[in-house]
PDB file of C-alpha atoms in Angstrom:
ATOM      1  CA  UNK Q  28      -0.017  -0.134  -0.074  1.00 58.00           C
ATOM      2  CA  UNK Q  29       1.190   3.496  -0.699  1.00 68.00           C
ATOM      3  CA  UNK Q  30       3.053   5.264   2.274  1.00 65.00           C
ATOM      4  CA  UNK Q  31       0.706   8.233   2.059  1.00 69.00           C
ATOM      5  CA  UNK Q  32      -2.323   6.284   2.210  1.00 70.00           C
ATOM      6  CA  UNK Q  33      -1.223   3.637   5.057  1.00 75.00           C
ATOM      7  CA  UNK Q  34       2.268   4.055   6.507  1.00 78.00           C
ATOM      8  CA  UNK Q  35       4.531   1.066   6.698  1.00 79.00           C
ATOM      9  CA  UNK Q  36       5.319   1.886  10.382  1.00 85.00           C
ATOM     10  CA  UNK Q  37       2.632   0.285  12.539  1.00 87.00           C
ATOM     11  CA  UNK Q  38       2.788   2.995  15.210  1.00 92.00           C
ATOM     12  CA  UNK Q  39       2.406   5.638  12.534  1.00 88.00           C
ATOM     13  CA  UNK Q  40      -0.316   3.736  10.902  1.00 89.00           C
ATOM     14  CA  UNK Q  41      -2.303   3.443  14.315  1.00 92.00           C
ATOM     15  CA  UNK Q  42      -1.826   7.299  14.868  1.00 92.00           C
ATOM     16  CA  UNK Q  43      -3.033   7.943  11.470  1.00 91.00           C
ATOM     17  CA  UNK Q  44      -6.056   5.883  11.757  1.00 93.00           C
ATOM     18  CA  UNK Q  45      -7.115   7.677  15.079  1.00 94.00           C
ATOM     19  CA  UNK Q  46      -6.604  10.966  12.921  1.00 94.00           C
ATOM     20  CA  UNK Q  47      -8.954   9.481  10.353  1.00 94.00           C
ATOM     21  CA  UNK Q  48     -11.575   8.438  12.932  1.00 96.00           C
ATOM     22  CA  UNK Q  49     -11.390  12.056  14.458  1.00 96.00           C
ATOM     23  CA  UNK Q  50     -12.019  13.272  10.904  1.00 96.00           C
ATOM     24  CA  UNK Q  51     -15.041  11.280  10.606  1.00 97.00           C
ATOM     25  CA  UNK Q  52     -16.492  12.601  13.810  1.00 97.00           C
ATOM     26  CA  UNK Q  53     -15.737  16.072  12.643  1.00 96.00           C
ATOM     27  CA  UNK Q  54     -17.457  15.293   9.185  1.00 97.00           C
ATOM     28  CA  UNK Q  55     -20.505  13.842  10.910  1.00 97.00           C
ATOM     29  CA  UNK Q  56     -20.884  16.817  13.146  1.00 95.00           C
ATOM     30  CA  UNK Q  57     -20.512  18.927  10.140  1.00 95.00           C
ATOM     31  CA  UNK Q  58     -23.310  17.303   8.424  1.00 96.00           C
ATOM     32  CA  UNK Q  59     -25.487  17.595  11.504  1.00 96.00           C
ATOM     33  CA  UNK Q  60     -24.872  21.317  11.596  1.00 95.00           C
ATOM     34  CA  UNK Q  61     -25.479  21.602   7.969  1.00 95.00           C
ATOM     35  CA  UNK Q  62     -28.976  19.823   8.421  1.00 96.00           C
ATOM     36  CA  UNK Q  63     -29.859  22.174  11.558  1.00 96.00           C
ATOM     37  CA  UNK Q  64     -28.937  25.166   9.200  1.00 95.00           C
ATOM     38  CA  UNK Q  65     -31.165  23.859   6.416  1.00 96.00           C
ATOM     39  CA  UNK Q  66     -34.035  22.971   8.814  1.00 95.00           C
ATOM     40  CA  UNK Q  67     -33.871  26.512  10.426  1.00 93.00           C
ATOM     41  CA  UNK Q  68     -33.038  28.538   7.354  1.00 94.00           C
ATOM     42  CA  UNK Q  69     -29.748  29.683   8.720  1.00 95.00           C
ATOM     43  CA  UNK Q  70     -26.416  29.881   7.019  1.00 93.00           C
ATOM     44  CA  UNK Q  71     -23.706  27.566   8.250  1.00 92.00           C
ATOM     45  CA  UNK Q  72     -21.806  30.584   9.346  1.00 95.00           C
ATOM     46  CA  UNK Q  73     -24.828  31.734  11.415  1.00 96.00           C
ATOM     47  CA  UNK Q  74     -24.578  28.339  13.194  1.00 96.00           C
ATOM     48  CA  UNK Q  75     -20.943  28.460  13.691  1.00 96.00           C
ATOM     49  CA  UNK Q  76     -21.528  31.932  15.304  1.00 97.00           C
ATOM     50  CA  UNK Q  77     -24.227  30.716  17.657  1.00 97.00           C
ATOM     51  CA  UNK Q  78     -21.978  27.922  18.630  1.00 96.00           C
ATOM     52  CA  UNK Q  79     -18.890  30.317  19.379  1.00 97.00           C
ATOM     53  CA  UNK Q  80     -21.321  32.632  21.391  1.00 98.00           C
ATOM     54  CA  UNK Q  81     -22.575  29.712  23.476  1.00 97.00           C
ATOM     55  CA  UNK Q  82     -18.937  28.471  24.008  1.00 96.00           C
ATOM     56  CA  UNK Q  83     -18.139  32.046  25.206  1.00 96.00           C
ATOM     57  CA  UNK Q  84     -21.157  31.939  27.647  1.00 95.00           C
ATOM     58  CA  UNK Q  85     -19.930  28.681  29.101  1.00 95.00           C
ATOM     59  CA  UNK Q  86     -16.439  30.009  29.415  1.00 95.00           C
ATOM     60  CA  UNK Q  87     -17.651  33.336  31.010  1.00 94.00           C
ATOM     61  CA  UNK Q  88     -16.238  35.282  28.167  1.00 94.00           C
ATOM     62  CA  UNK Q  89     -17.870  38.603  27.197  1.00 93.00           C
ATOM     63  CA  UNK Q  90     -18.761  38.044  23.550  1.00 95.00           C
ATOM     64  CA  UNK Q  91     -18.482  41.206  21.421  1.00 94.00           C
ATOM     65  CA  UNK Q  92     -18.892  41.736  17.754  1.00 95.00           C
ATOM     66  CA  UNK Q  93     -14.981  42.046  17.492  1.00 94.00           C
ATOM     67  CA  UNK Q  94     -14.472  38.943  19.446  1.00 96.00           C
ATOM     68  CA  UNK Q  95     -17.002  36.895  17.190  1.00 97.00           C
ATOM     69  CA  UNK Q  96     -15.347  38.355  14.028  1.00 97.00           C
ATOM     70  CA  UNK Q  97     -11.881  36.916  15.389  1.00 97.00           C
ATOM     71  CA  UNK Q  98     -13.568  33.633  16.231  1.00 96.00           C
ATOM     72  CA  UNK Q  99     -15.203  33.163  12.879  1.00 97.00           C
ATOM     73  CA  UNK Q 100     -11.999  34.561  10.945  1.00 96.00           C
ATOM     74  CA  UNK Q 101     -14.115  37.012   9.326  1.00 97.00           C
ATOM     75  CA  UNK Q 102     -14.053  40.793   8.648  1.00 97.00           C
ATOM     76  CA  UNK Q 103     -16.096  43.070  10.862  1.00 95.00           C
ATOM     77  CA  UNK Q 104     -18.260  43.872   7.962  1.00 97.00           C
ATOM     78  CA  UNK Q 105     -19.073  40.126   7.332  1.00 97.00           C
ATOM     79  CA  UNK Q 106     -19.534  39.485  10.927  1.00 97.00           C
ATOM     80  CA  UNK Q 107     -22.073  42.514  11.372  1.00 96.00           C
ATOM     81  CA  UNK Q 108     -24.044  40.952   8.467  1.00 97.00           C
ATOM     82  CA  UNK Q 109     -24.082  37.617  10.430  1.00 97.00           C
ATOM     83  CA  UNK Q 110     -25.139  39.348  13.676  1.00 97.00           C
ATOM     84  CA  UNK Q 111     -27.989  41.215  11.893  1.00 97.00           C
ATOM     85  CA  UNK Q 112     -29.328  38.108  10.413  1.00 96.00           C
ATOM     86  CA  UNK Q 113     -29.276  36.403  13.852  1.00 97.00           C
ATOM     87  CA  UNK Q 114     -30.847  39.443  15.528  1.00 97.00           C
ATOM     88  CA  UNK Q 115     -33.521  39.656  12.883  1.00 96.00           C
ATOM     89  CA  UNK Q 116     -34.355  35.842  13.280  1.00 95.00           C
ATOM     90  CA  UNK Q 117     -34.486  36.371  17.168  1.00 96.00           C
ATOM     91  CA  UNK Q 118     -31.488  34.123  17.802  1.00 97.00           C
ATOM     92  CA  UNK Q 119     -29.008  36.711  19.208  1.00 97.00           C
ATOM     93  CA  UNK Q 120     -29.651  39.654  21.413  1.00 96.00           C
ATOM     94  CA  UNK Q 121     -27.463  42.652  21.512  1.00 93.00           C
ATOM     95  CA  UNK Q 122     -26.982  43.868  25.180  1.00 92.00           C
ATOM     96  CA  UNK Q 123     -24.755  46.389  26.946  1.00 86.00           C
ATOM     97  CA  UNK Q 124     -21.359  45.339  27.895  1.00 78.00           C
ATOM     98  CA  UNK Q 125     -20.924  44.487  31.701  1.00 77.00           C
ATOM     99  CA  UNK Q 126     -17.431  46.087  31.636  1.00 76.00           C
ATOM    100  CA  UNK Q 127     -17.940  48.999  29.260  1.00 71.00           C
ATOM    101  CA  UNK Q 128     -21.322  50.480  29.027  1.00 68.00           C
ATOM    102  CA  UNK Q 129     -20.447  52.093  25.562  1.00 73.00           C
ATOM    103  CA  UNK Q 130     -20.055  48.830  23.968  1.00 79.00           C
ATOM    104  CA  UNK Q 131     -22.177  45.880  23.006  1.00 89.00           C
ATOM    105  CA  UNK Q 132     -22.062  42.191  24.130  1.00 93.00           C
ATOM    106  CA  UNK Q 133     -23.847  39.409  22.200  1.00 96.00           C
ATOM    107  CA  UNK Q 134     -25.940  36.703  23.712  1.00 96.00           C
ATOM    108  CA  UNK Q 135     -27.954  33.847  22.306  1.00 97.00           C
ATOM    109  CA  UNK Q 136     -31.509  34.143  22.967  1.00 97.00           C
ATOM    110  CA  UNK Q 137     -33.512  31.558  25.156  1.00 97.00           C
ATOM    111  CA  UNK Q 138     -35.536  30.776  21.912  1.00 96.00           C
ATOM    112  CA  UNK Q 139     -32.464  29.773  20.009  1.00 96.00           C
ATOM    113  CA  UNK Q 140     -31.116  27.724  22.835  1.00 97.00           C
ATOM    114  CA  UNK Q 141     -34.384  25.905  23.026  1.00 97.00           C
ATOM    115  CA  UNK Q 142     -34.325  25.417  19.367  1.00 96.00           C
ATOM    116  CA  UNK Q 143     -30.799  24.078  19.424  1.00 95.00           C
ATOM    117  CA  UNK Q 144     -31.697  21.586  22.149  1.00 96.00           C
ATOM    118  CA  UNK Q 145     -34.728  20.353  20.287  1.00 96.00           C
ATOM    119  CA  UNK Q 146     -32.517  19.626  17.194  1.00 96.00           C
ATOM    120  CA  UNK Q 147     -29.349  18.622  18.877  1.00 96.00           C
ATOM    121  CA  UNK Q 148     -30.496  17.223  22.165  1.00 96.00           C
ATOM    122  CA  UNK Q 149     -30.880  13.605  21.208  1.00 97.00           C
ATOM    123  CA  UNK Q 150     -27.537  13.574  19.670  1.00 96.00           C
ATOM    124  CA  UNK Q 151     -25.870  15.411  22.766  1.00 96.00           C
ATOM    125  CA  UNK Q 152     -27.698  12.879  25.087  1.00 97.00           C
ATOM    126  CA  UNK Q 153     -26.069   9.917  23.063  1.00 97.00           C
ATOM    127  CA  UNK Q 154     -22.663  11.599  23.300  1.00 97.00           C
ATOM    128  CA  UNK Q 155     -23.172  12.427  27.092  1.00 97.00           C
ATOM    129  CA  UNK Q 156     -24.268   8.630  27.535  1.00 98.00           C
ATOM    130  CA  UNK Q 157     -21.165   7.317  25.832  1.00 97.00           C
ATOM    131  CA  UNK Q 158     -18.939   9.781  27.821  1.00 97.00           C
ATOM    132  CA  UNK Q 159     -20.442   8.811  30.970  1.00 97.00           C
ATOM    133  CA  UNK Q 160     -19.493   5.231  30.331  1.00 98.00           C
ATOM    134  CA  UNK Q 161     -15.774   6.158  30.493  1.00 98.00           C
ATOM    135  CA  UNK Q 162     -13.973   5.908  33.768  1.00 98.00           C
ATOM    136  CA  UNK Q 163     -12.434   9.230  35.064  1.00 97.00           C
ATOM    137  CA  UNK Q 164      -8.929   8.081  33.731  1.00 98.00           C
ATOM    138  CA  UNK Q 165     -10.078   7.578  30.092  1.00 98.00           C
ATOM    139  CA  UNK Q 166     -12.129  10.747  30.113  1.00 98.00           C
ATOM    140  CA  UNK Q 167      -8.987  12.571  31.077  1.00 98.00           C
ATOM    141  CA  UNK Q 168      -7.005  10.919  28.339  1.00 97.00           C
ATOM    142  CA  UNK Q 169      -9.762  11.776  25.864  1.00 97.00           C
ATOM    143  CA  UNK Q 170      -9.979  15.405  27.010  1.00 97.00           C
ATOM    144  CA  UNK Q 171      -6.188  15.937  26.930  1.00 97.00           C
ATOM    145  CA  UNK Q 172      -6.077  14.521  23.430  1.00 96.00           C
ATOM    146  CA  UNK Q 173      -8.887  16.490  22.034  1.00 96.00           C
ATOM    147  CA  UNK Q 174      -7.417  19.755  23.712  1.00 96.00           C
ATOM    148  CA  UNK Q 175      -4.095  19.041  22.069  1.00 97.00           C
ATOM    149  CA  UNK Q 176      -5.575  18.464  18.709  1.00 96.00           C
ATOM    150  CA  UNK Q 177      -7.676  21.651  19.036  1.00 94.00           C
ATOM    151  CA  UNK Q 178      -4.419  23.537  19.914  1.00 96.00           C
ATOM    152  CA  UNK Q 179      -2.520  21.912  17.036  1.00 96.00           C
ATOM    153  CA  UNK Q 180      -5.378  23.210  14.566  1.00 92.00           C
ATOM    154  CA  UNK Q 181      -4.778  26.947  15.589  1.00 86.00           C
TER     155      UNK Q 181
END
């Protein structure tokens, strides 16, 4: 078999197989996001924006339009268009910043959170169930691996 397809070194082949499994998970998640976007009439970028805003809320980060532009790798003008679409659909609220009353922060609306749970809830419950079956040591290994992979993609 060709080296670029399946390495001759068994350790490298096993590592590459794990990377391919990770890619398969990413592809399936991307397909689910695409289906959610189609079902709700959103752009895929809108869904990515909602995801990043929810990530910010979980992390306790104040999500500003500039922060969102950076997270999406988009210009401020393109990000403004995304924010306007999400506001018009009732998915995002623009609120006063907690730290600087002159600037805005973005928050995903309760209706958007509910919509996301209705669509992704069954998938998330399956993934939570699978994760809960792992012992703490295995969860830690998986978490460390995924964190390192995410860092490598930056």
